[in-house]
PDB file of C-alpha atoms in Angstrom:
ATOM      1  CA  UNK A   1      -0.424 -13.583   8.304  1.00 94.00           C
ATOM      2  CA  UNK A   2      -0.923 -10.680  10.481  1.00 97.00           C
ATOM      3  CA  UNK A   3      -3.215  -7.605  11.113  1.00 98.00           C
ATOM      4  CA  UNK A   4      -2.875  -4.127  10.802  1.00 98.00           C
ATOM      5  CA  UNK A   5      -4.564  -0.837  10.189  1.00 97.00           C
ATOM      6  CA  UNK A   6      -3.176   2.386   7.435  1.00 95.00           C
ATOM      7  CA  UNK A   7      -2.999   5.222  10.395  1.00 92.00           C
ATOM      8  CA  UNK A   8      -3.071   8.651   8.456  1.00 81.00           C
ATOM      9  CA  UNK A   9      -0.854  11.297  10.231  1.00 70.00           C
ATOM     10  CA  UNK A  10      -2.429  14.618  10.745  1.00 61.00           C
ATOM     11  CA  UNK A  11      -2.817  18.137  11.991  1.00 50.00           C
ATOM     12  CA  UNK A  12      -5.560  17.374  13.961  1.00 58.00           C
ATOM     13  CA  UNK A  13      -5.951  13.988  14.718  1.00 67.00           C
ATOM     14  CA  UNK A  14      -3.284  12.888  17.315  1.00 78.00           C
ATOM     15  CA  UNK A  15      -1.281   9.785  16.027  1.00 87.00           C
ATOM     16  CA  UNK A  16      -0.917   8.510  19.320  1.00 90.00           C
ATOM     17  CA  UNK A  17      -4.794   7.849  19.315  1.00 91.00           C
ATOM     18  CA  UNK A  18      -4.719   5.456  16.419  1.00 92.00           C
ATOM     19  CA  UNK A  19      -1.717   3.630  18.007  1.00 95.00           C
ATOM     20  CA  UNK A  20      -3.736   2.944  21.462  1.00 96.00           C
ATOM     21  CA  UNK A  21      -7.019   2.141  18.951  1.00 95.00           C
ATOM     22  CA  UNK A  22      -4.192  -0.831  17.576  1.00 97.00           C
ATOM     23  CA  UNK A  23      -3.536  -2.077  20.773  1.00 97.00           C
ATOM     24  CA  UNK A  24      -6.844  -2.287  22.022  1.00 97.00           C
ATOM     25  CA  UNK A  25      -7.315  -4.233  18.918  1.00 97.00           C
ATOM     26  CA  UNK A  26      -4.712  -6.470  19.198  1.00 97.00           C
ATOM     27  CA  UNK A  27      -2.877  -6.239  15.941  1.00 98.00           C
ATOM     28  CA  UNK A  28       0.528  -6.261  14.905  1.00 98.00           C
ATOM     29  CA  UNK A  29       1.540  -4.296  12.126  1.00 98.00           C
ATOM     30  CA  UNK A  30       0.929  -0.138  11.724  1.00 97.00           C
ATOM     31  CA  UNK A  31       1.381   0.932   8.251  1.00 97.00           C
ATOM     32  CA  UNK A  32       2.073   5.141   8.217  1.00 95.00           C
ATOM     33  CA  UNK A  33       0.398   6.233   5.314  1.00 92.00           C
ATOM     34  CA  UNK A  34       1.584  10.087   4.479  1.00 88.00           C
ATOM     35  CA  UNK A  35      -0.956  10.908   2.074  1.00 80.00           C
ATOM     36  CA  UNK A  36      -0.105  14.510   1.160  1.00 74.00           C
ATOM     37  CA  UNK A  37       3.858  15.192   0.247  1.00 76.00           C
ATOM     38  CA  UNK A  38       3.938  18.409   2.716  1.00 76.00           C
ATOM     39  CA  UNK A  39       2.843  16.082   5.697  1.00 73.00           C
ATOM     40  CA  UNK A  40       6.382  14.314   4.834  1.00 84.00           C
ATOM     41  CA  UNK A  41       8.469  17.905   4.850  1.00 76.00           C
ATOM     42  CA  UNK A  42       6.417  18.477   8.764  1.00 73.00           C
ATOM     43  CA  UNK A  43       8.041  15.412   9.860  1.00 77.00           C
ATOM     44  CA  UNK A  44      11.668  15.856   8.332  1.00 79.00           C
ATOM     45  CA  UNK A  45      11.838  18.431  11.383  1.00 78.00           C
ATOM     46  CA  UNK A  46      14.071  17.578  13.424  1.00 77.00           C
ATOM     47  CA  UNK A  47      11.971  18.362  16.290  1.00 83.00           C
ATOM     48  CA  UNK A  48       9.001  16.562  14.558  1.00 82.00           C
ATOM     49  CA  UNK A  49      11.000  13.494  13.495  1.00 87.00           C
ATOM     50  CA  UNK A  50      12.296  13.058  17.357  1.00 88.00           C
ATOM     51  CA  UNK A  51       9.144  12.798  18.290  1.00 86.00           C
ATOM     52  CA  UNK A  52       7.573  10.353  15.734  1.00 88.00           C
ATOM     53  CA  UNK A  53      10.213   8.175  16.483  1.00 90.00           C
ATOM     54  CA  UNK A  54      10.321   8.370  20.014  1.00 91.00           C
ATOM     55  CA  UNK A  55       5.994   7.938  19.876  1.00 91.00           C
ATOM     56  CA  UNK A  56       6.339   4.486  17.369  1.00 94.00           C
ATOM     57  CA  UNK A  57       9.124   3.335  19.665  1.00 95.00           C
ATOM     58  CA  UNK A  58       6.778   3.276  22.624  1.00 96.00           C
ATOM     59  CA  UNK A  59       4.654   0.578  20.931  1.00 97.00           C
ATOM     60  CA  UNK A  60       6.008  -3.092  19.956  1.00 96.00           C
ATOM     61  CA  UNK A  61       4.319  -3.090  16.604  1.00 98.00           C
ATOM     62  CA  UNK A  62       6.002  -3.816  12.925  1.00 98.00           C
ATOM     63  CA  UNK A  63       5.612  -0.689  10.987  1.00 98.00           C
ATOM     64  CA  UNK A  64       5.669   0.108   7.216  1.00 98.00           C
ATOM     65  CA  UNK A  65       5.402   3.297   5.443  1.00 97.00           C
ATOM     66  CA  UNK A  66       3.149   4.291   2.127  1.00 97.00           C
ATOM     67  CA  UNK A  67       4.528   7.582   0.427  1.00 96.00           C
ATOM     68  CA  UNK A  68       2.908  10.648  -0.523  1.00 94.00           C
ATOM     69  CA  UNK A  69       0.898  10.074  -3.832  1.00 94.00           C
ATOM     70  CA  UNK A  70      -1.614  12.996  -3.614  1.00 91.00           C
ATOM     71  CA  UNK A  71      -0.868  15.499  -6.478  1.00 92.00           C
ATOM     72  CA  UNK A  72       2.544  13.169  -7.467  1.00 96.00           C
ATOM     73  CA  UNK A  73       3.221  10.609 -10.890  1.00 98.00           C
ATOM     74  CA  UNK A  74       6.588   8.814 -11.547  1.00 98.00           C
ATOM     75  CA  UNK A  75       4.959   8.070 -14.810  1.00 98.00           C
ATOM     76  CA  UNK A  76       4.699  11.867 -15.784  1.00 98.00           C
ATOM     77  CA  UNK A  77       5.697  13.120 -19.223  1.00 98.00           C
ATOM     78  CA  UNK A  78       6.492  16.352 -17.802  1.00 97.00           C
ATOM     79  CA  UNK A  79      10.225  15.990 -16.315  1.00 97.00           C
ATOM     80  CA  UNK A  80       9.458  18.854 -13.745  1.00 97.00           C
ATOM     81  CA  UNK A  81       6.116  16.671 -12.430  1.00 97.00           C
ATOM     82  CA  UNK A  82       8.636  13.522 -12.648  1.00 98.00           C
ATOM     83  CA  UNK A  83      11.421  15.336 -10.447  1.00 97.00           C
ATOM     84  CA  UNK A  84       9.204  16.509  -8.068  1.00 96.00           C
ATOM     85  CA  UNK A  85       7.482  13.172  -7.466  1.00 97.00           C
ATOM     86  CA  UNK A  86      10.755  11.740  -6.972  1.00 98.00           C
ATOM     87  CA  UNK A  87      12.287  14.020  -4.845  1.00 96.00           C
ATOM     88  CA  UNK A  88       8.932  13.845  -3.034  1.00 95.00           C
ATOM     89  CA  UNK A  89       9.243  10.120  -2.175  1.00 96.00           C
ATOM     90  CA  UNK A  90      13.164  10.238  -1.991  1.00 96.00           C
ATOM     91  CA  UNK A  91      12.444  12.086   1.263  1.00 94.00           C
ATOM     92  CA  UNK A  92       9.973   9.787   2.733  1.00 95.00           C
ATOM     93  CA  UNK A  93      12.294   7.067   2.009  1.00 96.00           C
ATOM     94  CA  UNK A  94      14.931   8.668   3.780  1.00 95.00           C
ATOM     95  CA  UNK A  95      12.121   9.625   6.519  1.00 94.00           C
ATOM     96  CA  UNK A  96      11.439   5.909   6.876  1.00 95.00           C
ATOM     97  CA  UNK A  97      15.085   5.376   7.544  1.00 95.00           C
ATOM     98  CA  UNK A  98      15.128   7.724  10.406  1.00 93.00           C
ATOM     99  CA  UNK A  99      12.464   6.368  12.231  1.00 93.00           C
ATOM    100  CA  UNK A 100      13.570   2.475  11.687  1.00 95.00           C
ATOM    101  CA  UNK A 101      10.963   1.828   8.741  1.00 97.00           C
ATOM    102  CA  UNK A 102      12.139  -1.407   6.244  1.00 97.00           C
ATOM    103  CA  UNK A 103       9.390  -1.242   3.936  1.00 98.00           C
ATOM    104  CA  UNK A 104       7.808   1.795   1.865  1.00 98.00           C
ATOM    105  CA  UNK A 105       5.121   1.772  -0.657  1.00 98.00           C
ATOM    106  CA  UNK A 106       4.618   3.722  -3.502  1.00 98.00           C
ATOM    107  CA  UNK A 107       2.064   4.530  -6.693  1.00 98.00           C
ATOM    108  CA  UNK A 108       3.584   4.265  -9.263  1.00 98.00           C
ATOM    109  CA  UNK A 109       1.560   7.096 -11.442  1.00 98.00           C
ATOM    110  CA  UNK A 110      -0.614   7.145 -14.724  1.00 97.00           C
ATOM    111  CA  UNK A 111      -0.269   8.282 -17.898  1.00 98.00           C
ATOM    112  CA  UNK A 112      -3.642  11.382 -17.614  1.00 96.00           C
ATOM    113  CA  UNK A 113      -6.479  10.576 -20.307  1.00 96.00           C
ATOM    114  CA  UNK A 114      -5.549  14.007 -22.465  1.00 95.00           C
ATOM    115  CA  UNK A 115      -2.396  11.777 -24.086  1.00 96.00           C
ATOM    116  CA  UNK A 116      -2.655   9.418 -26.612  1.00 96.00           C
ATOM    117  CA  UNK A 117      -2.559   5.583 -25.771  1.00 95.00           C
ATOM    118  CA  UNK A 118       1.015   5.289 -28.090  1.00 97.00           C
ATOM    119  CA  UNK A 119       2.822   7.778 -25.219  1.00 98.00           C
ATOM    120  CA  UNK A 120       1.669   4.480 -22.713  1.00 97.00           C
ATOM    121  CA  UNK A 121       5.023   2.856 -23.491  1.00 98.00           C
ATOM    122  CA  UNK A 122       7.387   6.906 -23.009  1.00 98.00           C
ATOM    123  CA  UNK A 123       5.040   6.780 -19.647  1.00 98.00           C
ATOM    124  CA  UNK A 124       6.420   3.710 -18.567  1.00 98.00           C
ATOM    125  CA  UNK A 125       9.713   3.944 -19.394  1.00 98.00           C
ATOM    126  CA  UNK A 126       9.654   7.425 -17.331  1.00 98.00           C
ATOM    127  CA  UNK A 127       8.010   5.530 -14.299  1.00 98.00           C
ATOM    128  CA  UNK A 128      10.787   2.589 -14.531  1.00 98.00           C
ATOM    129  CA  UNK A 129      13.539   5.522 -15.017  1.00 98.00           C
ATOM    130  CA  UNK A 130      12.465   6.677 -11.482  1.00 98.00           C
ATOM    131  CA  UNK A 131      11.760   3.707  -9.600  1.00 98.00           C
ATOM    132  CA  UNK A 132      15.197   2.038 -10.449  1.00 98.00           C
ATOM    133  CA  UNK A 133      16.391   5.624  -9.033  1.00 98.00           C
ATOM    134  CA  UNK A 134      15.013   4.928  -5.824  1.00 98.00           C
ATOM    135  CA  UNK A 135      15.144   1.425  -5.682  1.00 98.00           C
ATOM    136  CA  UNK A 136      19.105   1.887  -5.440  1.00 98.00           C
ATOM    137  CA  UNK A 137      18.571   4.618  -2.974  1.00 98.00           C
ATOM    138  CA  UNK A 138      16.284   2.100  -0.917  1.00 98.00           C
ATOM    139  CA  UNK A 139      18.750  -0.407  -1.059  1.00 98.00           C
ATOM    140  CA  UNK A 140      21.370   1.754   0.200  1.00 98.00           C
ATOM    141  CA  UNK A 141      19.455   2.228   2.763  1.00 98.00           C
ATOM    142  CA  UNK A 142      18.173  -1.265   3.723  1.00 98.00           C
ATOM    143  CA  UNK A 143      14.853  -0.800   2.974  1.00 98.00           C
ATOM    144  CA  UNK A 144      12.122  -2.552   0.980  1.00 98.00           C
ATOM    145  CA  UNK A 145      10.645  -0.683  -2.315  1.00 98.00           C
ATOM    146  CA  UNK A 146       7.082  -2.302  -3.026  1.00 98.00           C
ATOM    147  CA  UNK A 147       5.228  -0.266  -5.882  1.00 98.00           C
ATOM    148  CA  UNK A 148       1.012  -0.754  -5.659  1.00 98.00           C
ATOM    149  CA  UNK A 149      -1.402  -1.989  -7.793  1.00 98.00           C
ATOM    150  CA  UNK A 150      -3.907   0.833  -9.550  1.00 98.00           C
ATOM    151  CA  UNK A 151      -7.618   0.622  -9.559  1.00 98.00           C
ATOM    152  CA  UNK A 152     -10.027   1.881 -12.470  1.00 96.00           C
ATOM    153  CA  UNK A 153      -9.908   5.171 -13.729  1.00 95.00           C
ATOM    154  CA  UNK A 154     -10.396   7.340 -17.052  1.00 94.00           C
ATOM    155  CA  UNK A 155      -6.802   7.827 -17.420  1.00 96.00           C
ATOM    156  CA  UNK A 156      -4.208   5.213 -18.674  1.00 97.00           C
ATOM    157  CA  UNK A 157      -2.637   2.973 -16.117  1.00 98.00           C
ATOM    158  CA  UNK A 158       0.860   1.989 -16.242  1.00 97.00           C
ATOM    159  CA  UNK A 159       0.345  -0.064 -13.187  1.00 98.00           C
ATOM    160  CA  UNK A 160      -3.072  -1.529 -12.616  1.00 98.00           C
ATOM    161  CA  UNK A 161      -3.086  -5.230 -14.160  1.00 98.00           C
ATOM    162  CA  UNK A 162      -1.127  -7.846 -13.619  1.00 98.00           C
ATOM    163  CA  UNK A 163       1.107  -7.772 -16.513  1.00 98.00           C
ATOM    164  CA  UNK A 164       2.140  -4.303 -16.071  1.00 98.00           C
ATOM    165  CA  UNK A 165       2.843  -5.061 -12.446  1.00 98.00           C
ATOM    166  CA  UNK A 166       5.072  -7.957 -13.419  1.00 98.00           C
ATOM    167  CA  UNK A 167       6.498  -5.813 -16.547  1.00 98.00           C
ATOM    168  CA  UNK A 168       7.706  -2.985 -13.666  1.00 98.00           C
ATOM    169  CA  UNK A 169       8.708  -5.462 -11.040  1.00 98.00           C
ATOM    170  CA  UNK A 170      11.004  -7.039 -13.853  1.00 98.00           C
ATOM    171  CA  UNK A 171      12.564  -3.644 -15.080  1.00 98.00           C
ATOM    172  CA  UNK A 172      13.464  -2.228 -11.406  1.00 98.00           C
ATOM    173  CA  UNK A 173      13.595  -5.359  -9.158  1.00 98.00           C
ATOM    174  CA  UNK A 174      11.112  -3.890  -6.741  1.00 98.00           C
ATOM    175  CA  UNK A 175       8.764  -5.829  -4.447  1.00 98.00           C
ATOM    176  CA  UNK A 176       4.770  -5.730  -4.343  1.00 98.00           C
ATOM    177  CA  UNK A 177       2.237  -3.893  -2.158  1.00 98.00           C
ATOM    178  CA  UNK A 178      -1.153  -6.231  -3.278  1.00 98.00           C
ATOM    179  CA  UNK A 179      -4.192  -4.158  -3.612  1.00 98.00           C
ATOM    180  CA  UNK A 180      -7.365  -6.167  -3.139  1.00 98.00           C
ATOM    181  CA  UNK A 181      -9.946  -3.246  -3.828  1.00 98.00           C
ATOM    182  CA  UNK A 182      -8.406  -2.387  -6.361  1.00 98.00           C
ATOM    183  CA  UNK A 183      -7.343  -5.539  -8.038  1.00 98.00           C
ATOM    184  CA  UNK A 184     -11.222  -5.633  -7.837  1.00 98.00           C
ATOM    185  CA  UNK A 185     -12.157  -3.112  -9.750  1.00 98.00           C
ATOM    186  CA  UNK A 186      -9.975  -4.355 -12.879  1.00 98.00           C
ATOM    187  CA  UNK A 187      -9.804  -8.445 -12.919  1.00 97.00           C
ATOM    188  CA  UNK A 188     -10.252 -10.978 -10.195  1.00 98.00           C
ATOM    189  CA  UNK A 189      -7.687 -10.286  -7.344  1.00 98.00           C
ATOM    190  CA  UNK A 190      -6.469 -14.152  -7.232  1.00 98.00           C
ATOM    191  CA  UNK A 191      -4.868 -13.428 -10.791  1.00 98.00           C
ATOM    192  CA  UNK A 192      -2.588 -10.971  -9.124  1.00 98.00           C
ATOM    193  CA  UNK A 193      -1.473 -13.678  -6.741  1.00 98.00           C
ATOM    194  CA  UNK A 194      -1.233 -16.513  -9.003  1.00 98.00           C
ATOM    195  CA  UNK A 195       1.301 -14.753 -10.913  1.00 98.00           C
ATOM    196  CA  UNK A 196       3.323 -12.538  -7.985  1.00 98.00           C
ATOM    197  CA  UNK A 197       3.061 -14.565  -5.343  1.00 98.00           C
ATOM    198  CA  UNK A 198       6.702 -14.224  -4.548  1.00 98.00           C
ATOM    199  CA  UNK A 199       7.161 -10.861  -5.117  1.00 98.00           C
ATOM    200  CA  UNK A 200       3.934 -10.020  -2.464  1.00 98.00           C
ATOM    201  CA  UNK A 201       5.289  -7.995   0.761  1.00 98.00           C
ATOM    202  CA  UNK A 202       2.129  -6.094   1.657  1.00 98.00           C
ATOM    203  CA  UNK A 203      -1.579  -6.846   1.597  1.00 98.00           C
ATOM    204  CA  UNK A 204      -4.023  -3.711   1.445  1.00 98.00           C
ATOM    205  CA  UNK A 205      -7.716  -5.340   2.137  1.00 98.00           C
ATOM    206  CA  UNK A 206     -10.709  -3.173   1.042  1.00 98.00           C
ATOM    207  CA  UNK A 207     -13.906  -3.627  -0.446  1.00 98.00           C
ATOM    208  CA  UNK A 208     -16.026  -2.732  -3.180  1.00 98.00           C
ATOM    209  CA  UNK A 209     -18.752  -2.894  -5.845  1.00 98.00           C
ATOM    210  CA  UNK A 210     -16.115  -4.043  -8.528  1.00 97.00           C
ATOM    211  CA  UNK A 211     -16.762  -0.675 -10.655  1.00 94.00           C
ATOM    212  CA  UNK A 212     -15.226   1.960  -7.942  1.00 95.00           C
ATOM    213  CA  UNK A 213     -12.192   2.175  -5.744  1.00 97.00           C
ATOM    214  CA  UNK A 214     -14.868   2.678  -2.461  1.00 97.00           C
ATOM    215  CA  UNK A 215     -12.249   1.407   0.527  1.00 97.00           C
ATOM    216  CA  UNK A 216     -15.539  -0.023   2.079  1.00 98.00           C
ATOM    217  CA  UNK A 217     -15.522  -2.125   5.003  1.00 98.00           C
ATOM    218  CA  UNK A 218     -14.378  -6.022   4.303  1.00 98.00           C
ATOM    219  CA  UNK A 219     -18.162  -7.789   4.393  1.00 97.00           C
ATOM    220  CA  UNK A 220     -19.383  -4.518   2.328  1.00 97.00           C
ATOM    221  CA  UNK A 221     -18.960  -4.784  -0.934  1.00 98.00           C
ATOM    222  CA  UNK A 222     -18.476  -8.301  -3.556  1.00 98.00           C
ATOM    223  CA  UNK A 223     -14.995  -9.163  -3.076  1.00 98.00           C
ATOM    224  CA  UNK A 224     -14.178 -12.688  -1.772  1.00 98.00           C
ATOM    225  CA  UNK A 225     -12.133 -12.280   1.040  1.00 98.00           C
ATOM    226  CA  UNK A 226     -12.203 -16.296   1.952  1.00 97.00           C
ATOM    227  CA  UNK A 227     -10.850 -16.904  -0.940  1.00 97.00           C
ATOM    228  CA  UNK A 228      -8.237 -14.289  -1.020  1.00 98.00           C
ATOM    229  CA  UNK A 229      -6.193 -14.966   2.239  1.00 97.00           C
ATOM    230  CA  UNK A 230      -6.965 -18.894   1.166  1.00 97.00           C
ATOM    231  CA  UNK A 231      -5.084 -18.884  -1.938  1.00 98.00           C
ATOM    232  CA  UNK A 232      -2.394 -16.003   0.124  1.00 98.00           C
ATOM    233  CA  UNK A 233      -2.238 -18.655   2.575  1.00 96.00           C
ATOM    234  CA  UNK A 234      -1.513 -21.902  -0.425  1.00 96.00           C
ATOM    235  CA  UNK A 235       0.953 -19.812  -1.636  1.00 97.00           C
ATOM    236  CA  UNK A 236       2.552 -19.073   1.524  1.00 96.00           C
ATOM    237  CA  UNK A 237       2.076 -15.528   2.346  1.00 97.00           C
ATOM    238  CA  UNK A 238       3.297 -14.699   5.377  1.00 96.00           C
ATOM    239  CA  UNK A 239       3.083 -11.158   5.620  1.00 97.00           C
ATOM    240  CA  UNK A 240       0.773  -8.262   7.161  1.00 98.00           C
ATOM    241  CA  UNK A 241      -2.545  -7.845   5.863  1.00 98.00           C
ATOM    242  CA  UNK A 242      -3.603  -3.871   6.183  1.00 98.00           C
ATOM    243  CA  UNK A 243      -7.105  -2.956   6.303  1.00 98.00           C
ATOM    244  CA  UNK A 244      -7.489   0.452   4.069  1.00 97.00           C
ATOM    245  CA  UNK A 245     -10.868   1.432   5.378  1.00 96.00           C
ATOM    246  CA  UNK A 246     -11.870   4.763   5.749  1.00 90.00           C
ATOM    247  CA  UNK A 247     -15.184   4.755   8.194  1.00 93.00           C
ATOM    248  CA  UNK A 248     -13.811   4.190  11.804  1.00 91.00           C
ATOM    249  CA  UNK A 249     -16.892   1.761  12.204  1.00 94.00           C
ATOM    250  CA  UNK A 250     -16.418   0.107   9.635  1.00 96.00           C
ATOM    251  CA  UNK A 251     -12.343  -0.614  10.610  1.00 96.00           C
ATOM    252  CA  UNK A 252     -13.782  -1.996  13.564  1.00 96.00           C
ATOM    253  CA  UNK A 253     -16.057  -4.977  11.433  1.00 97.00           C
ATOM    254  CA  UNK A 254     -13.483  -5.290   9.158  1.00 98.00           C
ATOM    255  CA  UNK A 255     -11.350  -6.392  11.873  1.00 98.00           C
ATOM    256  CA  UNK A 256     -13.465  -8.820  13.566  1.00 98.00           C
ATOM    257  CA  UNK A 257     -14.510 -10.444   9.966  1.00 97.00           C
ATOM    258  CA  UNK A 258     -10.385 -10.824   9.037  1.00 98.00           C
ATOM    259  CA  UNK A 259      -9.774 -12.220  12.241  1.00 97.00           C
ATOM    260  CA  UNK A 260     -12.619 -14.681  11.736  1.00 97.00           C
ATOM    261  CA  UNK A 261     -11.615 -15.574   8.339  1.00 96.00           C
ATOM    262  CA  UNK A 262      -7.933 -16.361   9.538  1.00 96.00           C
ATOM    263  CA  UNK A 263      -9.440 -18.078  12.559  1.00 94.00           C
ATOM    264  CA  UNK A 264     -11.323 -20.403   9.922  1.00 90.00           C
ATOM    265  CA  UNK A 265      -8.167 -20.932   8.257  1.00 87.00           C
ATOM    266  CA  UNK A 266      -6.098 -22.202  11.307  1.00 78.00           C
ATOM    267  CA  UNK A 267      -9.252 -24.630  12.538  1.00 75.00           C
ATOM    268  CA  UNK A 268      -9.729 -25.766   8.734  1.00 69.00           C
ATOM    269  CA  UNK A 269      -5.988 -27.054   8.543  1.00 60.00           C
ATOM    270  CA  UNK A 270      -6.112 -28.129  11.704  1.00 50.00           C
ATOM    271  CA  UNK A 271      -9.237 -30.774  10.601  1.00 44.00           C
ATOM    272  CA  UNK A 272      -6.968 -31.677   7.560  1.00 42.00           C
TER     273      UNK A 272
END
């Protein structure tokens, strides 16, 4: 297993600052998370998208991409919402293509509190509808569709326990971006891996109180991060593990605390 940070793209803050911040850090693995769909139209420039890929290429770090979720749902009941959350992450997928991305993440979307629980089964069917959609467009393009786990809200989820997860994963042949925090906030995390171990590409580690999704520093909140990259690790997870952290200080503890847990992993196996 590897480390990496979720680097936000902005207007202001210059991406190139987060990539030196990496290497300074020694990690591996950069995960471009495009919050906001217009951020994803800047890029498509061809003038912008020259330069993205020209400042990733200067840096020998594995990259993966999370798509736009701000203000988007696959699981709408409103085709307009639907089509415009698909053409939204359509064009990050093919934006991930350009600049030599293989795996994308996306949200899969919720079903808002206003409907009735019986329109939970039209929701998913709509989400499923969409994600086969751009599963084949992925695979056309060589790249890796992983959907994410949802945390706790008042609305319905479609996607936030591990049935539902499986149930989607099933229906669209996708892969699996794990969300600790917010596996946390639902049921214990280590479900989640018991049953889709195999289908696990991405790791997002945050931490919480086990009520809210609070993206707190890893050593913050309750979660059990020993015991999450030890049962990753008997099941044979190989992949990067992002820290999804939003106070810069806190990235910085969350990093030394991973590295010590994986440290305590390799010495531990070692004595075995």
């Amino acid at each position: 297993m590897k480390i990496g940070i979720s680097v936000k793209p902005s207007y202001k803050e210059p991406l190139r600052k987060s990539l030196e911040y990496a290497v300074n850090q020694e990690l591996d693995y950069i995960e471009i998370k495009l919050e906001k769909p217009e951020l994803v139209q800047k890029v498509l420039n061809n003038k912008a998208l020259i330069s993205l890929r020209n400042e990733l290429s200067d840096y020998n770090f594995d990259y993966v991409m999370h798509a736009p979720y701000v203000g988007l749902n696959l699981a709408s009941l409103d085709p307009s919402i639907g089509k415009i959350s698909e053409k939204t992450i359509e064009r990050s997928v093919i934006l991930a293509s350009k600049v030599g991305i293989e795996t994308i993440t996306v949200h899969v979307g919720r079903l808002p509190r206003d409907y009735p629980t019986k329109s939970l089964p039209k929701a998913m069917e709509c989400a499923i509808e969409r994600l086969r959609y751009l599963k084949n467009l992925c695979d056309d393009l060589g790249i890796v569709l992983a959907i994410e786990n949802d945390h706790q809200v008042y609305d319905h989820l479609i996607a936030g326990y591990p049935d539902q997860i499986q149930h989607i994963i099933k229906s669209t042949d996708c892969k699996f971006t794990f969300d600790v925090g917010h596996a946390y906030t639902l049921t214990d995390p280590l479900n989640f891996i018991r049953l889709l171990h195999k289908d696990i590409v991405i790791v997002h580690l945050h931490d919480n109180m086990g009520d809210k999704d609070l993206h707190l520093g890893i050593g913050e909140g309750r979660i059990n991060f020993n015991a999450i990259i030890t049962t990753l690790k008997q099941f044979n997870y190989h992949g990067p593990l992002i820290i999804e952290v939003y106070d810069p200080f806190a990235v910085d503890l969350s990093i030394l605390r991973l590295k010590s847990i994986l440290k305590k992993l390799i010495s531990n196996k070692r004595e075995i």
